[in-house]
Amino acid sequence: MQETLKQPNEIPHNEKLLSLKYEGFKCVEISRWVICGLIGFLTGLIACFIDIVVEIVAAYKYKIVKRYIDQFVVEGGLCASVILWAILNSAFVMAGSLVVAIFEPIAAGSGIPQIKCYLNGVKIPRVVRLKTLVVKVFGVICSVVGGLAVGKEGPMIHSGAVVAAGVSQGRSTSLKKDLKIFEYFRRDTEKRDFVSAGAAAGVSAAFGAPVGGVLFSLEEGASFWNQMLTWRIFFASMISTFTLNFFRSIYNGNPGELANPGLINFGQFESGAYKLYEIPIFICMGAVGGVLGAGFNALNYWLTIFRIRYIHRSYLQVIEAILAAAATATVSYILMYCSDDCQTPGEHQAVEYPLQVTQSHNKLIIIEDLRLYCIHSKNTLLLVHQLFCPDGQHNSIATVFFNTPERSVRNLFHNFPGSYNSLTLFLFTFTYFFLACWTYGLTVSAGVFIPSLLLGAAWGRLIGNLLTNSGVSIFADPGKYALMGAAAQLGGIVRMTLSLTVIMVEATGNVTYGLPIMLVLMTSKIVGDYFAEGLYDIHIKLQSVPFLGWEAPATSHSFTAREVMSSPVMCFNRTEKVGTIVDVLSNTSAKHNGFPIVSDFTTNEVYLFYSTQVIKFFLHVFVERAQLKQRKLLLKDFRDAYPRFPPIQSIHVSQDERECTMDLTEFMNPTPYTVPQETSLPRVFKLFRALGLRHLVVVDNENRVVGLVTRKDLARYHLGKHGLEELQLAQT
């Protein structure tokens, strides 16, 4: 039960709890498990839908491209083929960007920073709306099919969170449909727990990593944690990956063959285990990933500042996304055309591609993309020809650029030694670094997980090539270096350690690599933190969100609550004039988000605390129900209004009503959290972080209100160099 964690600004429900019997509590607990199961099931369905639609639409796009490129190759005019490719990619990206920019800008990006803020106790407007989910799903499909340096795995976390927020409330405020179920959970703390489960289910569906999903919610999000919550989140994660696996097996024509637990699978690393003397090399790769990740984050930070300053209009944001799509297609095509890395495939080099076979002969089989395959004696599809290479050979850089990012990562992990020369890998790393950095922050729905993995796998494979070419036989497998490079690069960008270690281990299916992956991620985080913050933290602070980390700042021990609180504080009396309340709430210059209720203004002793939303609801009920005194206000009234309480502009009070008084003690919390004014800042910080508070009343030795500590007051000590000052500078 989470009632002990309720916030002082929430509606108390002591009367309701006292009326519940043992059976009632059991029903509530069973309902929590049912909701978590529904969250996992629906999140898995959404992941399956995204994956299948991307595959079908991409196949159709490649079919059109191949038809015209064949014609251009025969008749001449390769420039027309690259223009066609760029136009097709730009069309998809334009559609996805338009939907995001016009209908729901909060759906841009992966959504992970916003969900982190939500789980941290900060309400981000519209972040868990049904409309946001629809735009997110459509946008990520268009972004991936449009060939941007993005992945569809990151947005699954946001999608799972939106599903959780809707299912747990038993209604949709967007569709104005109330199923009259799960009303007990219509409050912030309960809703936040379920959103944690939704985020974990999204990770599980993306990577086939249910344990990694649980640890992601613990490491990156949830402020509240206990044993039963862990079990429920794990249950939602398992249901999510099972649902995706089951429906994918039906789509692939093998019902019940549960071999695809996530949207991405790194393949089995069964051979070529690492040696003890390779661990120092892996640690050095972690340091490289930390440096490259810090450079990526710093460059993206300045690019984001530029966007805030100059590209803040919707049409400019759409134009930038179109330019990025066209540039990505053009650079990819030019690199493939100029590359002389033509390889002859060996018998053990299997190239996996899911598109439909359209023509078959004794030796050749044509796939609906730019590639030609042959049947090996063991019925293995092998790549034997691509554009700009002689017959019987393939273009290595094209196998990386002209493929889905997930399959490119798997190829870099598992293709046999010699599949890519060092120059090819260097050129790809150099170009993809800037393309991925440019892409993150566009007004499209997209994630940074897979681009980071692909980028790291490329330079990791490059290091593996250099070691293999040294002539030392112990460095014969460059694939494991690609794996370590992928982990180092992703860790250097997002700075995740515990959860990412487990995600990588679960996705590779080999716990043997757990230790080096952990060392690589720890090293990349330590090195990266020395130069710059994590990418998500940078974007959170650029949005001026009062996000609180796990620990108080190291320099905060010399501060007290009195030095950080906001003062003076606007208080209400227990019985207050309606006109006074309306005037205070209507004052746009005074942005009050909560009000201490005092016993009387002479002693100013704190009695309870109400959020602004609750005060507005009191006013709404007062105006709408003239017979309020004859009808007791019920807890159900608040649950029905949650979370969209009426705005003050919709409440019209007559002159006679302004002279009436309201009793604000109804549904009061008689024991709000308060701290003495001499309380140290670290202790105040721990109260906020552990309990998910938004306000904390500061009192003197006689229990009189002297100030109010808000999240924004505390966040001032966390903003650092990427905080409000730079944002204000960019907006001027």
XYZ file of C-alpha atoms in Angstrom:
732
model
C 0.000 0.000 0.000
C 1.228 3.476 -0.916
C -0.971 5.610 1.314
C 1.901 6.424 3.671
C 3.569 8.241 0.789
C 0.708 10.592 -0.010
C 1.596 14.197 -0.633
C 0.227 16.935 1.610
C -1.252 18.663 -1.406
C -3.329 15.629 -2.338
C -6.910 15.057 -1.248
C -6.823 13.046 1.980
C -8.849 9.891 1.939
C -8.715 8.825 5.592
C -12.466 8.385 5.783
C -12.450 6.152 2.735
C -9.599 4.046 4.103
C -11.301 3.632 7.452
C -14.390 2.309 5.699
C -12.405 -0.321 3.793
C -12.371 -3.832 5.248
C -9.727 -6.509 4.731
C -11.529 -7.762 1.636
C -11.588 -4.252 0.237
C -7.822 -3.908 0.542
C -7.398 -7.282 -1.169
C -9.579 -6.142 -4.066
C -7.506 -2.988 -4.408
C -4.296 -5.035 -4.510
C -5.733 -7.432 -7.101
C -6.799 -4.440 -9.184
C -3.194 -3.210 -9.192
C -2.016 -6.516 -10.652
C -4.797 -6.505 -13.256
C -3.847 -2.977 -14.321
C -0.166 -3.912 -14.626
C -1.118 -6.898 -16.779
C -3.199 -4.673 -19.055
C -0.342 -2.168 -19.279
C 2.074 -4.881 -20.392
C -0.379 -6.354 -22.889
C -1.268 -3.056 -24.557
C 2.349 -1.867 -24.638
C 3.380 -5.110 -26.330
C 0.599 -4.690 -28.892
C 1.732 -1.153 -29.697
C 5.330 -2.313 -30.122
C 4.187 -5.108 -32.419
C 2.084 -2.680 -34.461
C 4.991 -0.247 -34.885
C 7.385 -3.022 -35.885
C 5.065 -4.578 -38.467
C 3.995 -1.271 -40.020
C 7.616 -0.124 -40.318
C 8.525 -3.392 -42.030
C 5.609 -3.242 -44.483
C 5.992 0.439 -45.370
C 9.775 0.147 -45.705
C 9.347 -2.829 -48.052
C 6.957 -0.805 -50.204
C 9.388 2.115 -50.268
C 12.273 -0.130 -51.326
C 10.105 -1.653 -54.038
C 9.506 1.780 -55.590
C 13.159 2.772 -55.230
C 14.440 -0.422 -56.847
C 12.108 -0.113 -59.807
C 13.333 3.363 -60.693
C 17.000 2.826 -59.810
C 17.109 -0.187 -62.144
C 15.753 2.086 -64.850
C 18.289 4.846 -64.083
C 21.213 2.404 -64.037
C 20.278 1.110 -67.498
C 19.421 4.464 -69.052
C 21.904 6.606 -67.108
C 21.313 9.431 -64.658
C 22.365 8.287 -61.213
C 21.698 11.803 -59.914
C 18.005 11.172 -60.501
C 18.155 8.039 -58.347
C 19.646 9.828 -55.352
C 17.090 12.633 -55.773
C 14.304 10.060 -55.776
C 15.680 8.449 -52.634
C 15.946 11.817 -50.870
C 12.417 12.829 -51.931
C 10.884 9.616 -50.624
C 12.679 9.886 -47.303
C 11.791 13.571 -47.001
C 8.123 12.862 -47.718
C 7.839 10.394 -44.834
C 9.756 12.653 -42.462
C 7.675 15.662 -43.475
C 4.472 13.784 -42.667
C 5.758 12.737 -39.247
C 7.154 16.184 -38.460
C 3.967 17.992 -39.510
C 1.839 15.860 -37.218
C 4.172 16.455 -34.274
C 4.661 20.186 -34.858
C 0.982 20.979 -35.447
C -0.959 18.572 -33.244
C 1.276 17.631 -30.289
C 4.806 19.069 -29.934
C 5.335 17.174 -26.664
C 5.502 13.977 -28.768
C 8.817 15.078 -30.310
C 11.955 13.145 -29.440
C 12.021 9.924 -27.463
C 9.961 11.274 -24.573
C 12.348 9.791 -22.008
C 13.330 13.181 -20.483
C 9.664 14.074 -20.046
C 8.840 10.720 -18.437
C 11.829 11.062 -16.121
C 10.455 14.426 -15.015
C 6.956 13.017 -14.548
C 8.231 10.179 -12.373
C 10.359 12.694 -10.480
C 7.186 14.445 -9.341
C 6.957 17.196 -11.968
C 3.750 17.497 -13.961
C 4.606 18.028 -17.627
C 1.514 19.280 -19.513
C -0.002 16.790 -21.975
C 2.830 14.285 -21.621
C 0.562 11.283 -20.904
C -2.438 12.152 -23.097
C -3.987 9.761 -25.601
C -3.406 12.291 -28.368
C 0.297 12.292 -27.503
C 0.389 8.498 -27.878
C -1.271 8.548 -31.309
C 1.071 11.252 -32.583
C 4.087 9.471 -31.076
C 3.285 6.166 -32.805
C 2.605 7.756 -36.183
C 5.644 10.007 -35.910
C 8.119 7.274 -35.036
C 6.918 5.124 -37.938
C 7.491 7.998 -40.352
C 10.900 8.823 -38.849
C 12.239 5.271 -39.124
C 10.837 4.672 -42.605
C 12.191 8.085 -43.629
C 15.738 6.847 -43.043
C 16.710 9.281 -40.273
C 19.439 8.327 -37.803
C 16.840 7.334 -35.225
C 15.430 4.279 -33.523
C 11.935 3.187 -32.604
C 12.953 1.717 -29.242
C 13.227 4.939 -27.197
C 9.663 6.162 -27.937
C 8.336 2.824 -26.679
C 9.149 3.990 -23.143
C 6.983 7.076 -23.618
C 4.247 5.004 -25.254
C 4.182 2.553 -22.352
C 3.942 5.427 -19.881
C 0.949 6.935 -21.718
C -0.787 3.551 -21.791
C -0.202 3.151 -18.064
C -1.542 6.619 -17.252
C -4.743 5.937 -19.184
C -5.427 2.344 -18.133
C -4.819 3.018 -14.448
C -7.508 5.720 -14.385
C -10.192 3.604 -16.023
C -11.187 6.390 -18.392
C -10.058 8.686 -21.174
C -10.508 12.393 -20.581
C -9.625 13.045 -24.236
C -12.443 10.816 -25.496
C -14.688 11.832 -22.578
C -15.279 8.165 -21.806
C -15.408 6.940 -18.216
C -15.624 3.176 -17.595
C -16.325 3.766 -13.879
C -13.511 1.421 -12.850
C -10.224 1.892 -11.005
C -11.525 5.103 -9.405
C -9.453 4.396 -6.303
C -6.251 5.064 -8.255
C -7.162 8.576 -9.420
C -4.449 10.404 -7.521
C -0.894 11.372 -8.211
C 1.049 8.799 -6.216
C -0.875 5.793 -7.547
C -0.794 7.087 -11.097
C 2.945 7.653 -10.891
C 3.525 4.054 -9.766
C 1.658 2.746 -12.795
C 3.552 5.078 -15.129
C 6.735 3.500 -13.744
C 5.356 0.126 -14.787
C 4.490 1.478 -18.237
C 8.003 2.823 -18.770
C 9.469 -0.537 -17.741
C 7.090 -2.352 -20.101
C 8.269 -0.080 -22.918
C 11.917 -0.975 -22.268
C 11.000 -4.649 -22.117
C 9.164 -4.500 -25.444
C 11.994 -2.565 -27.079
C 14.902 -4.772 -26.049
C 13.287 -7.986 -24.845
C 14.745 -7.183 -21.416
C 12.123 -7.389 -18.628
C 14.690 -7.196 -15.822
C 16.372 -4.270 -17.560
C 12.997 -2.549 -17.747
C 12.489 -2.827 -14.004
C 15.968 -1.459 -13.329
C 15.397 1.372 -15.810
C 12.381 2.564 -13.840
C 14.376 2.291 -10.630
C 17.516 4.029 -11.924
C 16.048 6.686 -14.181
C 12.598 7.415 -12.907
C 10.648 6.362 -9.884
C 10.911 8.347 -6.674
C 8.959 5.735 -4.727
C 9.967 2.098 -4.489
C 9.090 -0.982 -2.474
C 9.020 -4.740 -2.881
C 5.437 -5.119 -4.100
C 5.877 -2.312 -6.619
C 8.957 -4.142 -7.943
C 6.964 -7.321 -8.472
C 4.133 -5.527 -10.256
C 6.513 -3.674 -12.558
C 8.338 -6.914 -13.355
C 5.000 -8.570 -14.106
C 4.069 -5.775 -16.542
C 7.479 -6.092 -18.226
C 7.146 -9.862 -18.673
C 3.632 -9.549 -20.102
C 4.854 -6.865 -22.520
C 7.720 -8.896 -23.980
C 5.556 -12.039 -24.134
C 2.765 -10.197 -25.978
C 5.176 -8.784 -28.556
C 6.824 -12.183 -28.966
C 3.531 -14.017 -29.385
C 1.978 -11.712 -31.967
C 5.246 -11.441 -33.900
C 5.299 -15.235 -34.153
C 1.780 -15.185 -35.622
C 2.780 -12.499 -38.131
C 5.866 -14.484 -39.149
C 3.770 -17.585 -39.754
C 5.130 -19.534 -36.779
C 2.492 -19.273 -34.037
C 3.905 -20.082 -30.650
C 7.568 -19.859 -31.696
C 8.680 -17.263 -29.170
C 12.096 -16.337 -30.570
C 11.748 -12.544 -30.932
C 11.275 -11.103 -27.426
C 11.970 -7.464 -28.393
C 12.025 -4.982 -31.240
C 15.787 -5.438 -31.347
C 17.818 -8.562 -30.726
C 21.602 -8.387 -30.771
C 21.958 -12.068 -31.564
C 23.678 -14.747 -29.542
C 27.312 -14.217 -28.560
C 28.026 -17.893 -28.012
C 31.611 -18.047 -29.254
C 34.706 -15.902 -29.030
C 34.470 -15.163 -25.308
C 36.795 -12.501 -24.011
C 40.076 -13.150 -22.196
C 41.223 -11.603 -18.939
C 43.939 -9.539 -20.614
C 41.302 -7.902 -22.854
C 39.563 -6.178 -19.923
C 42.013 -3.203 -19.915
C 41.267 -2.738 -23.617
C 37.531 -2.712 -22.876
C 38.031 -0.142 -20.112
C 39.978 2.079 -22.508
C 37.093 1.735 -24.967
C 34.770 2.880 -22.191
C 36.911 5.999 -21.794
C 36.708 6.616 -25.551
C 32.931 6.237 -25.376
C 32.801 8.736 -22.518
C 34.790 11.320 -24.486
C 32.780 10.811 -27.680
C 29.539 10.852 -25.705
C 30.484 14.106 -24.000
C 31.370 15.609 -27.376
C 28.052 14.415 -28.793
C 26.139 15.942 -25.870
C 28.019 19.257 -25.980
C 27.468 19.617 -29.713
C 23.795 18.741 -29.359
C 23.467 21.258 -26.516
C 24.694 24.153 -28.653
C 22.545 22.952 -31.533
C 19.515 22.940 -29.212
C 20.331 26.488 -28.087
C 20.435 27.492 -31.762
C 17.040 25.854 -32.339
C 15.501 27.627 -29.355
C 16.759 30.946 -30.606
C 16.102 30.703 -34.346
C 13.952 27.637 -35.173
C 11.038 28.069 -32.800
C 8.235 28.338 -35.377
C 6.449 25.203 -36.554
C 7.118 25.633 -40.265
C 10.836 26.154 -39.620
C 10.943 22.995 -37.520
C 9.324 20.976 -40.309
C 11.742 22.410 -42.884
C 14.708 21.447 -40.714
C 13.429 17.876 -40.405
C 13.020 17.641 -44.196
C 16.557 18.959 -44.722
C 17.926 16.392 -42.265
C 16.161 13.559 -44.104
C 17.411 14.719 -47.499
C 20.952 15.205 -46.181
C 20.995 11.734 -44.581
C 19.913 10.069 -47.818
C 22.361 12.092 -49.927
C 25.379 11.494 -47.681
C 24.595 7.780 -47.482
C 24.306 7.475 -51.257
C 27.512 9.429 -51.902
C 29.508 7.331 -49.448
C 28.238 4.122 -50.997
C 29.048 5.394 -54.484
C 32.567 6.535 -53.560
C 33.429 3.496 -51.472
C 35.749 0.851 -52.933
C 35.210 -1.555 -50.053
C 33.858 -4.426 -52.141
C 33.919 -7.729 -50.279
C 33.420 -11.304 -51.392
C 31.145 -13.066 -48.902
C 32.276 -16.238 -47.221
C 30.143 -19.266 -46.636
C 29.524 -18.314 -43.034
C 28.423 -14.747 -43.735
C 24.651 -14.750 -43.577
C 22.930 -11.427 -44.252
C 19.500 -11.292 -42.711
C 16.762 -9.248 -44.376
C 12.993 -9.679 -43.948
C 11.642 -8.279 -47.221
C 9.583 -10.405 -49.553
C 11.193 -12.650 -52.172
C 9.798 -11.893 -55.625
C 11.781 -13.947 -58.136
C 13.684 -17.196 -57.779
C 16.013 -19.233 -59.998
C 18.392 -22.097 -59.409
C 21.134 -19.852 -58.082
C 19.700 -16.363 -57.675
C 16.919 -14.888 -55.612
C 15.945 -11.203 -55.957
C 14.831 -9.190 -52.923
C 12.769 -6.007 -53.205
C 15.594 -3.625 -52.293
C 18.934 -2.785 -53.923
C 20.521 -6.169 -53.220
C 20.841 -9.516 -54.926
C 21.096 -12.748 -52.983
C 21.958 -16.375 -53.770
C 21.013 -19.664 -52.155
C 23.861 -21.405 -50.384
C 24.005 -25.179 -50.223
C 22.612 -24.965 -46.681
C 19.706 -22.794 -47.872
C 21.257 -19.677 -46.317
C 20.591 -16.330 -47.959
C 23.940 -14.748 -48.839
C 24.660 -11.310 -50.248
C 26.481 -11.526 -53.613
C 25.955 -8.221 -55.412
C 25.241 -4.579 -54.767
C 25.414 -1.381 -56.712
C 28.869 0.027 -57.550
C 30.648 -3.298 -56.917
C 31.581 -6.103 -59.354
C 29.417 -9.184 -59.644
C 29.919 -11.588 -56.786
C 30.876 -8.842 -54.352
C 28.998 -6.502 -52.034
C 29.501 -2.947 -50.854
C 30.280 -3.049 -47.118
C 29.286 0.514 -46.316
C 25.919 -0.062 -48.000
C 25.213 -2.978 -45.658
C 25.439 -0.460 -42.801
C 23.791 2.618 -44.302
C 21.084 0.985 -46.442
C 19.528 -1.184 -43.804
C 17.411 -0.751 -40.722
C 19.621 0.441 -37.833
C 18.768 -2.633 -35.768
C 20.007 -5.027 -38.445
C 23.061 -2.895 -39.090
C 23.993 -3.223 -35.409
C 23.553 -6.990 -35.574
C 25.681 -7.216 -38.723
C 28.489 -5.241 -37.065
C 28.326 -7.603 -34.105
C 28.303 -10.893 -36.007
C 29.694 -10.548 -39.544
C 32.925 -12.483 -39.990
C 36.334 -10.760 -39.652
C 37.258 -8.790 -42.751
C 33.682 -7.853 -43.657
C 34.496 -4.142 -43.252
C 37.775 -2.404 -43.870
C 38.982 0.249 -41.454
C 38.421 3.193 -43.807
C 34.779 2.206 -44.302
C 34.184 2.066 -40.556
C 35.957 5.388 -39.977
C 33.944 7.190 -42.668
C 30.703 5.752 -41.338
C 31.552 6.713 -37.738
C 32.534 10.244 -38.717
C 29.442 10.957 -40.823
C 26.938 9.126 -38.630
C 28.158 10.973 -35.532
C 27.104 14.330 -36.966
C 23.938 12.979 -38.584
C 22.753 11.431 -35.298
C 23.658 14.570 -33.358
C 21.713 16.740 -35.811
C 18.736 14.394 -35.775
C 18.257 14.299 -31.995
C 16.160 17.326 -31.174
C 14.328 17.558 -34.492
C 10.571 17.930 -34.322
C 10.020 14.247 -34.972
C 9.278 11.250 -32.772
C 12.540 9.374 -32.492
C 14.936 7.793 -30.037
C 18.689 7.963 -29.534
C 19.289 4.424 -28.230
C 19.782 2.636 -31.543
C 21.788 5.421 -33.254
C 24.124 5.432 -30.257
C 24.513 1.663 -30.386
C 25.162 1.736 -34.135
C 27.702 4.526 -33.813
C 29.546 2.743 -31.006
C 29.416 -0.604 -32.805
C 31.083 1.000 -35.837
C 34.081 2.492 -34.014
C 34.252 -0.558 -31.743
C 34.504 -2.765 -34.812
C 37.167 -0.385 -36.138
C 39.240 -0.981 -32.997
C 38.649 -4.703 -33.421
C 39.906 -4.478 -37.003
C 43.078 -2.700 -35.908
C 43.742 -5.342 -33.265
C 42.992 -8.163 -35.700
C 45.314 -6.670 -38.322
C 48.093 -6.491 -35.750
C 48.700 -10.161 -36.432
C 48.059 -11.313 -32.852
C 45.769 -14.329 -32.996
C 44.068 -13.579 -29.677
C 42.312 -10.593 -31.267
C 40.623 -12.631 -33.983
C 37.005 -11.665 -33.228
C 36.172 -7.989 -33.874
C 32.485 -8.545 -33.027
C 32.996 -8.416 -29.266
C 34.787 -5.080 -29.650
C 31.782 -3.814 -31.589
C 29.612 -4.858 -28.626
C 31.820 -3.023 -26.130
C 31.968 0.040 -28.358
C 28.168 0.085 -28.604
C 27.831 -0.082 -24.823
C 30.509 2.602 -24.332
C 28.922 5.016 -26.799
C 25.395 4.624 -25.430
C 26.659 4.924 -21.868
C 28.683 8.000 -22.772
C 25.590 9.712 -24.180
C 22.797 8.759 -21.755
C 24.956 7.919 -18.671
C 22.987 4.858 -17.613
C 24.873 2.108 -15.778
C 22.892 -0.506 -13.873
C 19.869 -0.797 -16.144
C 21.873 -0.544 -19.354
C 24.209 -3.319 -18.226
C 21.290 -5.674 -17.714
C 19.602 -4.573 -20.947
C 22.766 -5.311 -22.948
C 23.241 -8.694 -21.254
C 19.611 -9.697 -21.835
C 19.704 -8.531 -25.452
C 22.888 -10.513 -26.199
C 21.763 -13.603 -24.322
C 25.193 -14.150 -22.769
C 25.803 -13.253 -19.133
C 29.531 -13.887 -19.672
C 29.865 -10.375 -21.069
C 28.190 -8.844 -18.013
C 31.414 -7.880 -16.230
C 33.151 -6.130 -19.158
C 29.923 -4.370 -20.147
C 29.538 -3.105 -16.590
C 33.148 -1.880 -16.491
C 32.756 -0.184 -19.857
C 29.566 1.602 -18.795
C 31.021 2.722 -15.480
C 34.125 4.065 -17.208
C 32.140 5.876 -19.903
C 29.928 7.511 -17.262
C 32.841 8.636 -15.084
C 34.770 10.046 -18.044
C 31.694 11.579 -19.644
C 30.535 13.242 -16.417
C 33.923 14.939 -16.152
C 33.278 16.852 -19.395
C 29.504 17.250 -19.703
C 26.200 15.997 -18.346
C 24.084 13.239 -19.833
C 21.982 14.031 -22.887
C 18.643 13.640 -21.106
C 19.762 15.795 -18.176
C 20.913 18.537 -20.547
C 17.539 18.657 -22.293
C 15.667 18.588 -18.987
C 17.586 21.605 -17.740
C 17.243 23.445 -21.037
C 13.488 23.179 -20.529
C 13.927 24.690 -17.026
C 12.167 21.747 -15.408
C 12.771 21.609 -11.625
C 14.175 18.091 -11.770
C 15.767 16.754 -8.588
C 18.566 14.211 -8.702
C 19.108 11.389 -6.258
C 21.400 13.362 -3.968
C 21.588 16.947 -2.760
C 24.368 19.094 -4.246
C 27.740 18.613 -2.561
C 27.907 22.304 -1.623
C 24.439 22.448 -0.040
C 25.353 21.464 3.532
C 25.967 25.063 4.536
C 22.448 26.135 3.505
C 19.243 25.936 5.514
C 15.556 25.979 4.600
C 15.352 29.653 5.558
C 17.930 30.551 2.875
C 16.189 28.769 0.009
C 12.502 29.239 0.836
C 10.133 31.607 -0.934
C 8.835 34.342 1.333
C 6.434 35.940 2.131
C 3.814 33.227 1.685
C 0.222 33.795 0.644
C -1.961 32.000 3.197
C -5.699 31.434 3.503
C -7.736 31.335 6.672
C -9.783 28.261 7.555
C -12.932 30.146 6.586
C -12.208 32.549 3.771
C -14.230 34.987 1.673
C -15.010 33.728 -1.834
C -14.064 37.095 -3.330
C -10.636 36.984 -1.701
C -9.941 33.501 -3.064
C -11.042 34.485 -6.578
C -8.876 37.605 -6.564
C -5.778 35.691 -5.440
C -6.221 32.907 -7.989
C -6.971 35.383 -10.787
C -3.786 37.355 -10.163
C -1.645 36.185 -13.088
C 1.439 37.995 -11.828
C 1.471 35.894 -8.644
C 1.899 32.303 -9.802
C 0.848 30.481 -6.656
C 0.731 26.686 -6.840
C -0.220 26.010 -3.265
C -1.562 27.677 -0.148
C -0.999 26.923 3.533
C -4.246 27.131 5.477
C -3.693 28.708 8.885
C -5.810 28.655 12.003
C -6.062 32.448 11.981
C -3.946 35.307 10.719
C -3.045 36.535 14.196
C -1.090 33.423 15.167
C -0.442 32.220 11.582
C -0.144 28.624 12.796
C -0.250 26.177 9.889
C -3.280 23.932 9.922
C -3.311 22.244 6.531
C -2.166 22.718 2.962
C -4.012 22.801 -0.350
C -2.794 22.917 -3.908
C -4.131 25.603 -6.237
C -6.036 22.994 -8.251
C -7.983 21.880 -5.193
C -8.887 25.447 -4.235
C -10.184 25.988 -7.761
C -12.289 22.864 -7.462
C -13.761 24.116 -4.194
C -14.760 27.321 -5.963
C -16.233 25.403 -8.877
C -18.366 23.277 -6.562
C -19.413 26.361 -4.608
C -20.647 28.134 -7.739
C -22.237 25.139 -9.430
C -24.097 23.864 -6.370
C -26.122 26.497 -4.598
C -27.289 23.887 -2.078
C -23.749 22.903 -1.120
C -24.491 23.085 2.594
C -27.287 20.570 2.173
C -25.104 18.120 0.264
C -21.846 16.849 1.652
C -18.863 17.044 -0.676
C -17.728 13.492 -1.473
C -14.341 12.061 -2.274
C -15.858 10.796 -5.523
C -16.304 14.408 -6.636
C -12.562 14.953 -6.536
C -11.820 11.659 -8.267
C -14.245 12.503 -11.060
C -12.566 15.875 -11.572
C -8.984 14.528 -11.420
C -6.657 15.365 -13.140
C -8.244 18.231 -15.117
C -9.585 20.544 -12.470
C -11.494 23.581 -13.793
C -9.461 26.703 -14.692
C -10.161 29.877 -12.771
C -11.382 31.567 -15.984
C -14.327 29.153 -16.151
C -15.532 30.033 -12.656
C -17.921 33.015 -12.646
C -18.772 34.418 -9.220
C -21.541 36.948 -8.679
C -21.175 39.943 -6.354
C -23.375 38.311 -3.749
C -21.340 35.103 -3.888
C -18.130 37.085 -3.393
C -19.343 38.061 0.072
C -19.978 34.459 1.076
C -17.428 32.451 3.026
C -16.030 29.003 2.307
C -14.961 26.405 4.832
C -11.615 25.140 3.567
C -11.224 22.452 6.215
C -13.372 19.938 4.363
C -11.268 16.963 3.269
C -8.345 18.605 4.996
C -4.990 17.068 5.733
C -4.511 18.024 9.398
C -0.846 16.941 9.406
C 0.939 18.575 6.454
C 4.671 18.144 6.107
C 6.528 21.034 7.693
C 10.161 21.705 8.576
C 11.765 24.206 10.937
C 13.502 27.085 9.231
C 16.903 25.891 10.498
C 16.603 22.519 8.740
C 19.608 21.786 6.540
C 19.118 21.853 2.790
C 20.192 18.189 2.296
C 17.439 17.077 4.682
C 14.884 19.225 2.869
C 16.104 17.768 -0.397
C 15.695 14.185 0.833
C 12.122 14.889 1.912
C 11.280 16.242 -1.534
C 13.018 13.416 -3.378
C 11.751 10.531 -1.273
C 8.151 11.698 -0.944
C 7.699 13.346 -4.325
C 6.677 16.665 -2.775
C 5.987 19.852 -4.687
C 5.798 22.195 -1.682
C 7.135 22.128 1.847
C 5.968 24.577 4.505
C 8.690 26.209 6.611
C 7.739 27.215 10.153
C 9.457 28.968 13.041
C 9.809 27.730 16.612
C 6.185 28.640 17.344
C 4.811 26.731 14.337
C 4.058 29.913 12.406
C 4.389 29.894 8.629
C 7.455 31.854 7.540
C 8.106 30.477 4.086
C 7.492 27.846 1.453
C 10.092 25.662 -0.259
C 9.191 24.616 -3.812
C 10.885 22.308 -6.285
C 12.024 25.344 -8.237
C 13.785 26.680 -5.155
C 15.723 23.430 -4.806
C 16.361 23.051 -8.530
C 18.269 26.324 -8.587
C 21.169 24.452 -7.038
C 21.098 21.781 -9.764
C 20.835 23.858 -12.930
C 24.576 24.368 -13.389
C 25.905 25.871 -16.571
C 23.123 24.402 -18.736
C 20.347 26.104 -16.774
C 18.038 29.056 -16.860
C 20.667 31.618 -17.789
C 21.487 29.970 -21.129
C 17.818 29.368 -21.889
C 16.937 32.997 -21.238
C 19.878 34.079 -23.393
C 18.684 31.866 -26.233
C 15.157 33.248 -26.074
C 16.241 36.904 -26.270
